[in-house]
Short mmCIF file of N, CA and C in Angstrom, two decimals:
data_model
loop_
_atom_site.label_atom_id
_atom_site.label_comp_id
_atom_site.label_asym_id
_atom_site.label_seq_id
_atom_site.Cartn_x
_atom_site.Cartn_y
_atom_site.Cartn_z
N MET A 8 -10.87 7.29 -23.03
CA MET A 8 -11.01 6.92 -21.65
C MET A 8 -11.57 8.12 -20.89
N THR A 9 -12.57 7.87 -20.04
CA THR A 9 -13.15 8.97 -19.28
C THR A 9 -12.24 9.34 -18.11
N GLU A 10 -12.52 10.47 -17.52
CA GLU A 10 -11.70 10.93 -16.39
C GLU A 10 -11.77 9.95 -15.23
N ILE A 11 -12.93 9.37 -14.95
CA ILE A 11 -13.08 8.41 -13.86
C ILE A 11 -12.28 7.15 -14.15
N GLU A 12 -12.34 6.63 -15.36
CA GLU A 12 -11.57 5.44 -15.70
C GLU A 12 -10.08 5.71 -15.59
N ASN A 13 -9.65 6.91 -15.97
CA ASN A 13 -8.24 7.26 -15.93
C ASN A 13 -7.71 7.29 -14.49
N THR A 14 -8.49 7.75 -13.53
CA THR A 14 -8.03 7.82 -12.14
C THR A 14 -7.91 6.45 -11.51
N ARG A 15 -8.59 5.46 -12.02
CA ARG A 15 -8.48 4.11 -11.48
C ARG A 15 -7.11 3.50 -11.74
N SER A 16 -6.38 4.00 -12.72
CA SER A 16 -5.07 3.45 -13.02
C SER A 16 -3.99 4.06 -12.12
N ILE A 17 -4.32 5.08 -11.36
CA ILE A 17 -3.36 5.68 -10.43
C ILE A 17 -3.42 4.90 -9.13
N PRO A 18 -2.32 4.29 -8.71
CA PRO A 18 -2.35 3.49 -7.48
C PRO A 18 -2.51 4.36 -6.24
N ARG A 19 -3.19 3.81 -5.25
CA ARG A 19 -3.30 4.51 -3.97
C ARG A 19 -2.04 4.20 -3.16
N MET A 20 -1.26 5.22 -2.90
CA MET A 20 -0.04 5.07 -2.13
C MET A 20 -0.29 5.60 -0.73
N MET A 21 -0.01 4.77 0.27
CA MET A 21 -0.31 5.13 1.65
C MET A 21 0.90 4.86 2.54
N THR A 22 0.99 5.61 3.63
CA THR A 22 2.03 5.34 4.61
C THR A 22 1.67 4.05 5.36
N PRO A 23 2.66 3.41 5.99
CA PRO A 23 2.33 2.22 6.79
C PRO A 23 1.27 2.50 7.85
N ASN A 24 1.32 3.68 8.45
CA ASN A 24 0.33 4.04 9.46
C ASN A 24 -1.06 4.15 8.86
N GLU A 25 -1.17 4.74 7.68
CA GLU A 25 -2.48 4.87 7.03
C GLU A 25 -3.05 3.49 6.68
N VAL A 26 -2.20 2.59 6.22
CA VAL A 26 -2.66 1.24 5.91
C VAL A 26 -3.13 0.55 7.19
N ALA A 27 -2.37 0.72 8.26
CA ALA A 27 -2.75 0.09 9.54
C ALA A 27 -4.10 0.60 10.03
N ARG A 28 -4.40 1.87 9.78
CA ARG A 28 -5.68 2.42 10.22
C ARG A 28 -6.87 1.85 9.45
N THR A 29 -6.62 1.19 8.30
CA THR A 29 -7.73 0.55 7.59
C THR A 29 -8.14 -0.74 8.29
N GLY A 30 -7.25 -1.28 9.12
CA GLY A 30 -7.59 -2.48 9.89
C GLY A 30 -7.22 -3.79 9.23
N ILE A 31 -6.58 -3.77 8.05
CA ILE A 31 -6.27 -5.04 7.40
C ILE A 31 -5.02 -5.70 7.96
N LEU A 32 -4.06 -4.89 8.42
CA LEU A 32 -2.83 -5.39 9.04
C LEU A 32 -2.39 -4.39 10.10
N THR A 33 -1.59 -4.88 11.04
CA THR A 33 -1.03 -3.95 12.02
C THR A 33 0.13 -3.20 11.39
N GLU A 34 0.48 -2.07 11.98
CA GLU A 34 1.62 -1.30 11.46
C GLU A 34 2.90 -2.12 11.56
N TYR A 35 3.03 -2.91 12.64
CA TYR A 35 4.21 -3.76 12.80
C TYR A 35 4.31 -4.76 11.64
N ALA A 36 3.19 -5.40 11.30
CA ALA A 36 3.19 -6.38 10.21
C ALA A 36 3.51 -5.72 8.87
N ILE A 37 3.04 -4.52 8.67
CA ILE A 37 3.32 -3.80 7.42
C ILE A 37 4.80 -3.46 7.33
N ARG A 38 5.36 -2.93 8.40
CA ARG A 38 6.78 -2.58 8.39
C ARG A 38 7.66 -3.82 8.24
N LYS A 39 7.26 -4.91 8.86
CA LYS A 39 8.00 -6.17 8.72
C LYS A 39 7.94 -6.64 7.26
N GLY A 40 6.77 -6.56 6.65
CA GLY A 40 6.62 -6.94 5.25
C GLY A 40 7.45 -6.07 4.32
N ILE A 41 7.57 -4.80 4.64
CA ILE A 41 8.41 -3.89 3.86
C ILE A 41 9.88 -4.32 3.98
N ARG A 42 10.33 -4.58 5.22
CA ARG A 42 11.72 -5.01 5.43
C ARG A 42 12.03 -6.31 4.69
N GLU A 43 11.07 -7.23 4.69
CA GLU A 43 11.27 -8.53 4.04
C GLU A 43 11.03 -8.49 2.54
N GLY A 44 10.44 -7.41 2.05
CA GLY A 44 10.15 -7.29 0.63
C GLY A 44 8.88 -7.99 0.19
N SER A 45 8.04 -8.38 1.13
CA SER A 45 6.81 -9.09 0.78
C SER A 45 5.61 -8.17 0.56
N ILE A 46 5.77 -6.89 0.87
CA ILE A 46 4.70 -5.91 0.67
C ILE A 46 5.17 -4.91 -0.37
N PRO A 47 4.33 -4.63 -1.38
CA PRO A 47 4.73 -3.69 -2.44
C PRO A 47 4.83 -2.26 -1.90
N PHE A 48 5.98 -1.65 -2.09
CA PHE A 48 6.22 -0.31 -1.57
C PHE A 48 7.22 0.43 -2.45
N VAL A 49 7.28 1.72 -2.24
CA VAL A 49 8.34 2.55 -2.83
C VAL A 49 8.92 3.37 -1.69
N LYS A 50 10.19 3.72 -1.83
CA LYS A 50 10.85 4.55 -0.84
C LYS A 50 11.09 5.92 -1.45
N ILE A 51 10.61 6.93 -0.77
CA ILE A 51 10.76 8.31 -1.22
C ILE A 51 11.60 9.01 -0.16
N GLY A 52 12.87 9.19 -0.45
CA GLY A 52 13.79 9.72 0.56
C GLY A 52 13.91 8.71 1.67
N SER A 53 13.53 9.08 2.87
CA SER A 53 13.56 8.14 3.99
C SER A 53 12.17 7.63 4.34
N HIS A 54 11.17 7.93 3.49
CA HIS A 54 9.79 7.56 3.77
C HIS A 54 9.33 6.41 2.87
N PHE A 55 8.50 5.54 3.43
CA PHE A 55 7.95 4.42 2.69
C PHE A 55 6.49 4.71 2.33
N ARG A 56 6.11 4.30 1.14
CA ARG A 56 4.72 4.37 0.71
C ARG A 56 4.33 2.99 0.19
N VAL A 57 3.23 2.49 0.70
CA VAL A 57 2.72 1.17 0.32
C VAL A 57 1.73 1.33 -0.81
N ASN A 58 1.86 0.49 -1.83
CA ASN A 58 0.89 0.47 -2.92
C ASN A 58 -0.33 -0.30 -2.39
N TYR A 59 -1.31 0.44 -1.92
CA TYR A 59 -2.47 -0.16 -1.25
C TYR A 59 -3.27 -1.07 -2.18
N ASP A 60 -3.42 -0.69 -3.44
CA ASP A 60 -4.18 -1.52 -4.38
C ASP A 60 -3.49 -2.87 -4.59
N LYS A 61 -2.17 -2.87 -4.77
CA LYS A 61 -1.44 -4.13 -4.95
C LYS A 61 -1.48 -4.96 -3.67
N LEU A 62 -1.41 -4.30 -2.52
CA LEU A 62 -1.47 -5.02 -1.25
C LEU A 62 -2.82 -5.73 -1.10
N LEU A 63 -3.91 -5.03 -1.42
CA LEU A 63 -5.23 -5.66 -1.34
C LEU A 63 -5.34 -6.85 -2.28
N LYS A 64 -4.84 -6.69 -3.50
CA LYS A 64 -4.87 -7.78 -4.48
C LYS A 64 -4.04 -8.96 -3.97
N MET A 65 -2.87 -8.68 -3.41
CA MET A 65 -2.01 -9.72 -2.89
C MET A 65 -2.71 -10.48 -1.75
N LEU A 66 -3.39 -9.77 -0.86
CA LEU A 66 -4.08 -10.41 0.25
C LEU A 66 -5.29 -11.20 -0.22
N GLU A 67 -5.97 -10.74 -1.28
CA GLU A 67 -7.10 -11.49 -1.84
C GLU A 67 -6.64 -12.83 -2.42
N ASP A 68 -5.45 -12.84 -3.02
CA ASP A 68 -4.94 -14.04 -3.66
C ASP A 68 -4.43 -15.08 -2.68
N CYS A 69 -4.24 -14.70 -1.41
CA CYS A 69 -3.72 -15.64 -0.40
C CYS A 69 -4.78 -16.61 0.06
#
């Protein structure tokens, strides 16, 4: 596997604010989705990180 192919398997993890700045959802909608468990995320201490790649895939499938 080349170095470029290998980096594609690393998910892009973003804060709710960073995701909101992409324009696909508002920060309120992202935080609500995190609370409801409908948006893929991980919690690191008291901080949330959204798996941006999974979120995009999920929105494409809707």
